[in-house]
Short mmCIF file of C-alpha atoms in Angstrom, two decimals:
data_model
loop_
_atom_site.label_atom_id
_atom_site.label_comp_id
_atom_site.label_asym_id
_atom_site.label_seq_id
_atom_site.Cartn_x
_atom_site.Cartn_y
_atom_site.Cartn_z
CA MET K 1 -21.64 181.31 302.65
CA ASN K 2 -24.07 180.80 300.18
CA ASN K 3 -25.02 184.40 300.11
CA LYS K 4 -21.28 184.83 299.06
CA PHE K 5 -21.25 182.62 296.48
CA LYS K 6 -22.52 181.27 292.82
CA ILE K 7 -21.68 178.46 290.96
CA PHE K 8 -22.22 178.12 287.05
CA LYS K 9 -21.70 174.75 285.35
CA SER K 10 -21.01 175.01 281.39
CA ASN K 11 -18.70 175.19 278.86
CA ILE K 12 -16.55 178.02 279.40
CA ILE K 13 -14.96 180.49 276.69
CA PHE K 14 -13.10 183.39 276.99
CA THR K 15 -10.11 184.84 276.29
CA PRO K 16 -7.22 186.03 278.88
CA THR K 17 -5.03 186.84 276.06
CA MET K 18 -6.00 187.76 271.96
CA GLU K 19 -3.93 184.60 270.80
CA THR K 20 -6.50 182.04 271.33
CA PHE K 21 -10.05 181.30 273.32
CA LYS K 22 -9.27 179.69 276.77
CA VAL K 23 -11.69 176.59 276.97
CA TYR K 24 -13.11 174.57 279.58
CA LYS K 25 -15.74 171.68 278.37
CA ASN K 26 -18.71 171.00 281.08
CA SER K 27 -16.76 172.97 283.97
CA TYR K 28 -17.57 175.11 286.91
CA ILE K 29 -17.24 178.48 287.46
CA VAL K 30 -17.30 179.46 290.80
CA VAL K 31 -18.04 183.72 291.77
CA GLU K 32 -17.59 184.74 294.96
CA ASP K 33 -19.16 188.23 295.62
CA GLY K 34 -19.49 188.94 291.85
CA LYS K 35 -16.41 188.12 291.12
CA VAL K 36 -14.32 185.10 289.80
CA LYS K 37 -13.32 182.47 292.34
CA GLY K 38 -11.56 179.82 290.02
CA ILE K 39 -12.96 177.40 287.34
CA TYR K 40 -13.04 173.68 288.37
CA GLU K 41 -13.30 170.05 286.49
CA GLU K 42 -14.72 169.44 289.94
CA LEU K 43 -16.24 170.75 292.78
CA ASP K 44 -14.38 171.10 296.37
CA LYS K 45 -16.36 169.34 298.87
CA ASN K 46 -16.73 172.52 300.67
CA LEU K 47 -18.55 173.94 297.89
CA LYS K 48 -20.77 171.25 297.13
CA ARG K 49 -23.97 172.18 299.13
CA ILE K 50 -24.07 175.59 297.06
CA PRO K 51 -27.12 174.89 294.67
CA VAL K 52 -25.48 175.27 291.04
CA PHE K 53 -26.73 177.30 288.04
CA ASP K 54 -26.89 174.53 285.58
CA TYR K 55 -25.90 175.46 281.90
CA THR K 56 -24.55 172.13 280.68
CA ASP K 57 -23.77 171.86 276.97
CA LYS K 58 -24.35 175.65 276.70
CA LEU K 59 -21.76 178.22 276.65
CA ILE K 60 -21.18 181.15 279.24
CA ILE K 61 -18.67 183.72 277.95
CA PRO K 62 -17.52 187.24 278.69
CA SER K 63 -20.84 189.62 278.04
CA PHE K 64 -19.76 192.21 275.35
CA VAL K 65 -18.33 195.53 276.11
CA ASP K 66 -19.06 199.09 273.34
CA LEU K 67 -16.19 201.35 273.59
CA HIS K 68 -18.29 203.96 271.08
CA PHE K 69 -21.89 204.60 271.22
CA HIS K 70 -23.87 207.81 271.05
CA ALA K 71 -26.66 207.76 273.06
CA PRO K 72 -28.79 210.70 271.22
CA GLN K 73 -28.40 209.00 267.99
CA PHE K 74 -30.20 206.01 268.73
CA PRO K 75 -33.67 206.98 266.74
CA ASN K 76 -31.18 207.62 263.25
CA ARG K 77 -29.76 204.21 263.00
CA GLY K 78 -29.58 203.50 259.09
CA LEU K 79 -30.15 206.90 258.38
CA GLY K 80 -28.20 208.95 256.14
CA LEU K 81 -25.54 206.17 255.63
CA ASP K 82 -24.64 207.27 251.92
CA SER K 83 -23.24 210.15 253.20
CA GLU K 84 -19.97 211.20 254.34
CA LEU K 85 -19.05 212.45 258.35
CA ILE K 86 -19.63 216.31 258.47
CA PRO K 87 -22.42 216.27 255.66
CA TRP K 88 -24.13 213.53 257.94
CA LEU K 89 -23.43 215.38 260.72
CA GLU K 90 -25.14 218.53 259.60
CA LYS K 91 -28.06 216.70 258.06
CA TYR K 92 -28.89 214.42 260.46
CA THR K 93 -26.81 213.94 263.90
CA PHE K 94 -26.92 217.82 264.84
CA PRO K 95 -30.81 218.32 264.02
CA GLU K 96 -31.39 214.93 266.06
CA GLU K 97 -29.51 216.02 268.77
CA GLY K 98 -30.78 219.22 269.38
CA LYS K 99 -34.23 217.23 270.46
CA TYR K 100 -33.12 216.16 274.29
CA SER K 101 -33.89 219.39 275.74
CA ASP K 102 -37.26 217.50 275.54
CA ILE K 103 -36.66 215.25 278.46
CA LYS K 104 -39.97 213.44 277.74
CA TYR K 105 -38.62 212.46 274.28
CA ALA K 106 -35.45 211.86 275.99
CA LYS K 107 -36.77 209.52 278.33
CA LYS K 108 -38.74 207.52 275.97
CA VAL K 109 -35.39 207.37 273.47
CA TYR K 110 -33.34 206.35 276.46
CA LYS K 111 -35.72 203.38 277.70
CA ASN K 112 -35.23 201.93 274.41
CA LEU K 113 -31.72 202.06 274.12
CA ILE K 114 -31.09 200.38 277.33
CA HIS K 115 -34.11 197.88 275.96
CA GLU K 116 -31.75 196.86 272.89
CA LEU K 117 -28.26 197.09 275.10
CA TRP K 118 -29.37 194.43 276.90
CA LYS K 119 -30.82 192.49 274.40
CA VAL K 120 -27.65 192.29 272.50
CA GLY K 121 -25.63 191.50 275.41
CA THR K 122 -23.94 194.45 275.59
CA THR K 123 -23.20 195.35 279.52
CA ARG K 124 -20.38 197.77 279.73
CA VAL K 125 -20.93 200.83 277.14
CA GLY K 126 -19.07 204.21 276.90
CA LEU K 127 -21.71 206.81 276.01
CA PHE K 128 -21.80 210.28 274.43
CA ASN K 129 -24.85 211.99 275.43
CA SER K 130 -26.21 215.52 273.72
CA ILE K 131 -25.04 219.14 275.27
CA HIS K 132 -28.22 218.62 277.68
CA LYS K 133 -27.56 218.55 281.27
CA GLU K 134 -30.97 217.28 282.54
CA SER K 135 -31.02 214.91 279.84
CA THR K 136 -27.71 213.47 280.68
CA GLU K 137 -28.83 212.77 284.33
CA LEU K 138 -31.37 210.71 283.23
CA LEU K 139 -29.60 208.89 281.55
CA PHE K 140 -27.36 208.24 284.34
CA ASP K 141 -30.16 207.32 286.50
CA LEU K 142 -32.19 205.14 284.04
CA PHE K 143 -28.55 203.02 283.52
CA ILE K 144 -28.10 202.78 287.28
CA GLU K 145 -31.73 201.67 287.57
CA SER K 146 -31.02 198.98 284.87
CA GLY K 147 -28.21 196.78 286.79
CA LEU K 148 -25.88 197.85 282.93
CA GLY K 149 -22.29 199.25 283.52
CA ALA K 150 -21.64 202.97 281.45
CA TYR K 151 -18.94 205.64 281.10
CA ILE K 152 -21.40 208.60 280.54
CA GLY K 153 -20.53 212.07 279.12
CA LYS K 154 -22.17 215.45 278.61
CA VAL K 155 -21.01 216.01 275.23
CA ASN K 156 -19.02 219.76 274.88
CA MET K 157 -19.07 222.00 272.15
CA ASN K 158 -18.90 225.56 271.45
CA ARG K 159 -18.05 226.19 268.20
CA ASN K 160 -18.61 224.94 264.24
CA THR K 161 -22.26 223.92 265.35
CA PRO K 162 -25.83 225.09 264.94
CA ASN K 163 -26.71 227.45 267.39
CA TYR K 164 -29.70 225.29 268.98
CA ILE K 165 -26.60 222.88 270.36
CA LEU K 166 -24.06 225.74 270.65
CA GLU K 167 -22.95 226.53 274.15
CA ASP K 168 -20.90 229.00 275.70
CA THR K 169 -17.67 227.84 277.54
CA LYS K 170 -18.43 228.47 281.22
CA THR K 171 -21.83 227.11 281.15
CA SER K 172 -20.35 223.84 279.57
CA ILE K 173 -17.67 223.50 281.78
CA ARG K 174 -20.09 224.44 284.90
CA GLU K 175 -22.58 221.96 283.85
CA THR K 176 -19.68 219.26 283.47
CA GLU K 177 -18.57 220.03 286.80
CA GLU K 178 -22.35 219.71 288.25
CA ILE K 179 -22.62 216.07 286.62
CA ILE K 180 -19.06 214.83 287.96
CA LEU K 181 -19.88 215.51 291.61
CA LYS K 182 -23.44 214.35 291.63
CA TYR K 183 -22.33 211.07 289.63
CA LYS K 184 -18.70 210.36 290.24
CA ASP K 185 -19.35 208.26 293.59
CA LYS K 186 -23.10 207.10 293.28
CA SER K 187 -22.44 203.57 291.39
CA ASP K 188 -19.87 201.40 290.81
CA ILE K 189 -20.53 200.89 287.36
CA VAL K 190 -21.97 204.20 285.65
CA LYS K 191 -19.80 206.64 286.18
CA PRO K 192 -19.11 210.34 284.17
CA ILE K 193 -16.36 210.50 281.66
CA ILE K 194 -15.16 213.93 280.17
CA THR K 195 -16.37 214.28 276.63
CA PRO K 196 -15.35 216.73 273.96
CA ARG K 197 -16.94 216.02 271.01
CA PHE K 198 -13.97 216.37 268.85
CA VAL K 199 -11.22 219.60 268.60
CA PRO K 200 -13.33 221.19 265.14
CA THR K 201 -16.45 221.59 267.80
CA CYS K 202 -13.90 222.90 271.05
CA THR K 203 -12.19 226.06 270.90
CA SER K 204 -8.59 225.86 273.30
CA GLU K 205 -10.66 227.27 276.02
CA LEU K 206 -12.85 224.61 276.44
CA LEU K 207 -10.50 221.79 275.97
CA LYS K 208 -8.23 223.22 278.40
CA GLY K 209 -11.34 223.91 281.26
CA LEU K 210 -12.06 220.32 280.29
CA GLY K 211 -8.74 218.83 280.65
CA ASN K 212 -8.52 220.61 283.90
CA LEU K 213 -11.64 218.88 285.55
CA ALA K 214 -10.23 215.57 284.31
CA ILE K 215 -6.91 216.22 286.60
CA LYS K 216 -8.97 217.48 289.30
CA TYR K 217 -11.42 214.61 289.59
CA ASN K 218 -9.57 212.09 288.37
CA ILE K 219 -11.85 211.33 285.87
CA PRO K 220 -11.69 209.82 281.88
CA VAL K 221 -12.21 211.06 278.88
CA GLN K 222 -13.23 210.41 275.68
CA SER K 223 -13.26 211.81 271.98
CA HIS K 224 -12.74 211.62 268.34
CA LEU K 225 -9.52 211.02 266.33
CA SER K 226 -8.63 211.08 262.36
CA GLU K 227 -11.79 209.62 261.42
CA ASN K 228 -11.82 211.43 258.26
CA THR K 229 -9.61 213.04 256.00
CA ASN K 230 -11.46 216.35 255.66
CA GLU K 231 -11.96 216.51 259.23
CA ILE K 232 -8.21 216.00 260.27
CA GLU K 233 -7.38 219.29 257.80
CA TRP K 234 -9.96 221.39 259.22
CA VAL K 235 -8.01 220.68 262.42
CA LYS K 236 -4.46 221.66 260.75
CA LYS K 237 -6.95 225.47 259.77
CA LEU K 238 -8.10 225.35 263.26
CA GLU K 239 -5.13 224.64 265.49
CA PRO K 240 -2.01 225.28 262.93
CA GLU K 241 0.16 225.87 266.35
CA PHE K 242 0.03 221.95 266.70
CA LYS K 243 2.11 219.30 264.85
CA ASP K 244 -0.87 216.77 264.63
CA TYR K 245 -4.60 216.18 265.73
CA ALA K 246 -3.53 213.99 268.85
CA SER K 247 -0.86 216.68 270.20
CA VAL K 248 -4.26 219.19 270.61
CA TYR K 249 -5.70 216.74 273.05
CA ASN K 250 -2.47 215.95 274.83
CA GLU K 251 -1.49 219.86 275.39
CA PHE K 252 -4.83 219.95 277.09
CA ASN K 253 -4.63 217.01 279.83
CA LEU K 254 -7.05 214.98 277.58
CA PHE K 255 -5.10 212.35 276.03
CA GLY K 256 -3.97 209.79 278.69
CA GLN K 257 -3.16 211.77 281.62
CA THR K 258 -6.31 209.93 282.82
CA ARG K 259 -7.90 206.99 280.90
CA THR K 260 -9.05 208.03 277.53
CA ILE K 261 -10.67 206.58 274.88
CA MET K 262 -10.25 207.80 271.31
CA ALA K 263 -12.59 207.05 268.58
CA HIS K 264 -11.80 205.64 265.09
CA CYS K 265 -8.08 206.48 264.51
CA ILE K 266 -7.99 205.56 260.98
CA TYR K 267 -5.25 207.97 260.01
CA ASN K 268 -3.33 208.43 262.72
CA THR K 269 0.42 209.29 261.83
CA ASP K 270 3.19 206.81 263.50
CA GLU K 271 3.84 209.46 266.11
CA GLU K 272 0.26 209.81 266.96
CA ILE K 273 0.11 206.08 267.43
CA GLU K 274 3.31 206.04 269.58
CA LEU K 275 2.01 208.84 271.82
CA MET K 276 -1.39 206.81 272.37
CA ALA K 277 1.27 203.55 273.61
CA LYS K 278 2.84 205.57 275.54
CA ASN K 279 -0.14 207.31 277.33
CA LYS K 280 -1.56 204.19 277.01
CA VAL K 281 -4.70 206.09 275.51
CA TYR K 282 -7.29 203.35 273.97
CA ALA K 283 -8.70 203.10 270.40
CA ALA K 284 -12.75 202.37 270.01
CA HIS K 285 -12.27 200.42 266.88
CA CYS K 286 -15.11 201.04 264.82
CA PRO K 287 -15.50 199.43 261.71
CA SER K 288 -19.49 199.74 260.54
CA SER K 289 -19.23 203.07 260.94
CA ASN K 290 -16.28 203.65 259.05
CA TYR K 291 -17.79 201.69 256.45
CA ASN K 292 -21.13 203.46 256.16
CA LEU K 293 -19.90 207.03 256.65
CA SER K 294 -16.68 206.52 253.83
CA SER K 295 -14.24 207.40 256.24
CA GLY K 296 -11.77 204.33 255.72
CA ILE K 297 -10.24 201.64 257.44
CA MET K 298 -8.48 201.62 260.85
CA PRO K 299 -5.24 199.69 260.25
CA VAL K 300 -5.95 197.46 263.84
CA ARG K 301 -2.61 195.62 263.37
CA LYS K 302 -0.77 198.11 263.25
CA PHE K 303 -1.89 199.97 267.08
CA LEU K 304 -1.47 196.31 268.08
CA ASN K 305 1.79 195.59 267.53
CA ALA K 306 2.56 199.15 268.65
CA ASN K 307 0.93 197.86 271.85
CA VAL K 308 -1.83 200.46 272.18
CA PRO K 309 -5.10 199.30 273.56
CA VAL K 310 -7.78 198.74 271.65
CA GLY K 311 -11.77 197.79 271.80
CA LEU K 312 -14.52 197.92 270.01
CA GLY K 313 -17.58 200.28 269.32
CA THR K 314 -20.56 200.17 267.18
CA ASP K 315 -20.54 204.27 266.66
CA ILE K 316 -24.46 204.51 266.44
CA SER K 317 -25.38 205.83 264.40
CA GLY K 318 -22.68 205.95 262.26
CA GLY K 319 -22.67 202.03 262.64
CA HIS K 320 -26.27 200.89 261.88
CA GLU K 321 -25.39 197.73 263.81
CA THR K 322 -25.85 197.91 267.57
CA SER K 323 -24.28 194.80 268.78
CA ILE K 324 -21.01 194.09 269.26
CA GLN K 325 -20.73 190.10 268.01
CA LYS K 326 -21.60 192.05 264.84
CA VAL K 327 -18.66 194.58 265.24
CA MET K 328 -16.50 191.61 265.55
CA VAL K 329 -16.97 190.10 262.39
CA SER K 330 -16.99 193.89 260.66
CA ALA K 331 -13.73 194.16 262.38
CA ILE K 332 -12.28 190.86 260.76
CA GLN K 333 -13.66 191.67 257.37
CA ALA K 334 -12.08 195.03 257.01
CA SER K 335 -8.52 193.88 258.84
CA LYS K 336 -9.00 191.60 255.58
CA ILE K 337 -9.37 194.50 253.36
CA LYS K 338 -5.99 196.28 255.02
CA TRP K 339 -4.34 193.18 254.90
CA LEU K 340 -4.69 193.59 250.85
CA GLU K 341 -4.62 197.13 250.55
CA THR K 342 -0.93 197.01 252.61
CA ASN K 343 0.29 194.66 250.53
CA LYS K 344 -0.06 191.79 253.34
CA LYS K 345 1.83 193.91 255.97
CA TYR K 346 -0.48 193.85 258.30
CA ASN K 347 -2.13 190.23 259.04
CA PRO K 348 -5.73 190.27 259.65
CA ILE K 349 -7.32 189.82 263.06
CA THR K 350 -8.13 186.06 264.26
CA THR K 351 -11.74 185.28 265.30
CA SER K 352 -9.79 184.76 269.15
CA GLU K 353 -8.61 188.42 268.61
CA ALA K 354 -11.61 189.82 267.81
CA PHE K 355 -13.72 188.66 270.57
CA TYR K 356 -10.77 189.68 272.76
CA LEU K 357 -11.51 193.31 271.46
CA GLY K 358 -14.96 192.97 271.88
CA THR K 359 -14.55 191.87 274.91
CA LYS K 360 -11.28 191.93 277.43
CA GLY K 361 -9.55 194.46 275.11
CA GLY K 362 -12.77 196.97 275.74
CA GLY K 363 -13.56 195.68 278.97
CA SER K 364 -9.98 196.99 280.24
CA PHE K 365 -10.91 200.19 280.46
CA PHE K 366 -13.78 199.38 282.96
CA GLY K 367 -11.56 197.49 285.30
CA LYS K 368 -11.09 194.10 285.65
CA VAL K 369 -13.97 193.10 283.19
CA GLY K 370 -14.58 190.74 279.74
CA SER K 371 -12.64 188.02 281.54
CA PHE K 372 -13.23 184.92 283.86
CA GLU K 373 -9.56 185.18 285.38
CA ASN K 374 -9.05 185.21 288.61
CA GLY K 375 -10.51 188.21 290.29
CA TYR K 376 -12.63 189.60 287.41
CA ASP K 377 -15.76 191.05 287.73
CA PHE K 378 -19.05 187.93 286.65
CA ASP K 379 -19.67 189.73 283.47
CA ALA K 380 -21.47 187.27 281.44
CA LEU K 381 -23.95 186.13 278.48
CA VAL K 382 -25.03 182.53 278.42
CA ILE K 383 -25.86 181.01 274.91
CA ASP K 384 -27.50 178.37 273.70
CA ASP K 385 -26.52 178.06 270.83
CA SER K 386 -28.34 174.95 269.68
CA ASN K 387 -30.29 176.27 266.87
CA LEU K 388 -27.51 177.13 264.65
CA GLY K 389 -26.89 173.30 263.58
CA TYR K 390 -25.33 170.34 264.80
CA ALA K 391 -22.93 170.81 267.39
CA GLU K 392 -21.75 167.16 267.98
CA ASN K 393 -18.27 167.14 265.37
CA LEU K 394 -17.38 171.04 266.66
CA THR K 395 -15.06 172.36 269.22
CA LEU K 396 -16.09 174.67 271.32
CA GLU K 397 -13.81 176.95 269.20
CA GLU K 398 -16.22 176.44 266.57
CA ARG K 399 -18.93 176.89 268.29
CA ILE K 400 -18.07 180.22 269.25
CA GLN K 401 -16.87 181.44 265.54
CA ARG K 402 -20.01 180.40 264.76
CA PHE K 403 -22.47 181.63 267.13
CA ILE K 404 -20.41 185.48 265.93
CA TYR K 405 -20.71 184.88 262.65
CA ILE K 406 -24.27 183.15 262.23
CA GLY K 407 -25.97 183.60 265.89
CA ASP K 408 -27.74 186.79 267.57
CA ASP K 409 -29.62 187.92 270.42
CA ARG K 410 -32.31 185.04 270.44
CA ASN K 411 -29.32 182.77 271.56
CA ILE K 412 -28.47 185.02 274.40
CA ILE K 413 -30.78 183.55 277.03
CA GLU K 414 -28.67 184.80 280.54
CA ARG K 415 -27.07 188.03 281.27
CA TYR K 416 -24.78 188.63 284.18
CA VAL K 417 -23.12 192.04 285.86
CA GLN K 418 -20.73 191.53 288.63
CA GLY K 419 -22.69 188.18 289.24
CA ARG K 420 -26.02 189.77 289.38
CA LYS K 421 -28.25 188.19 286.87
CA ILE K 422 -29.90 191.10 284.58
CA GLU K 423 -33.47 190.77 283.85
CA GLU K 424 -35.11 192.57 280.85
CA PRO K 425 -35.77 196.07 281.60
CA LYS K 426 -39.15 196.50 283.47
CA PHE K 427 -39.84 200.48 282.19
#
């Protein structure tokens, strides 16, 4: 019995719904085989013989989920962010992504990347890699070794990119399938994901081939949608027979036919939002990146009102912050500006809503992740907020709000994935 069960005592805070925090003051959370069994003020006598991980007066929260992160852009954080999207891609991003044919370079970057994600409390992440098969496989192997969860995709591009990162269609599809076959059953939390970069860099032939793979192997999909107005005009010129950007993906089974994440979604039409809701396509909201690259502000409330599933993304390196905790703050701030821009039509999101988006909202893409409801994976952070100021007169909701705004990774003292304590990576 002791091998199956783990018990933690602390102040327990999570968001089963967006509307409010669920809090349990100095209570016990019981974990069985890595999944939450229940939360109790007192332990049943059958459980009292099991040792308790005692974090009294600290906070236990679900760990963070990042739905959109470009692994090979990690060294570029903070560079070129006075540019707009397309010039930034051409000057900074594509040259950096071209370096990942060098496996020694890739290994150095990816080890640092995983350490950073561990540090900031991100235990599940959606990752774009470069076009390179070998470095993509390296990224899989390192994540499996680390104990963190990820969806990892080899990026696919066969047009409108420099020659050094341009693929032919057959090679792109073949290598994507080889990665799927090698890794789809290798880990229960590190999985492949189909990754066309975006329509401007993928011909219809490539998109069709990738969609076929998604259906054939039931593999999820990630890409970009309506990040920038120039990008949208570009898509119209490249694919004039389609009524909108989303329709291109949808035509080729890349828009909710299997689970799908579309990053940014700033300028979606009402029809596109309706299709996202119908197909249960996730929107990855990346406010820090959208500010940095002058892209705009996603109307998050409009998507939530339409019942589109939404999570948060750092979008490294368009975004400069690796911490989803910091992105929560940016999301709240962005929603306030959008509220003013729309003559107060779309209400700003609350702290509990931002927390939900960065935990259960994005976590639901990975399964029962991001909450402490019964049957959910125990993916958790233990937070010591004692250095943030006096807490005697604060509610637990106020303490978590304060941590979100002024805390950082130094407040995170333990990290768990499926009930397993994840130590700092040694590589």
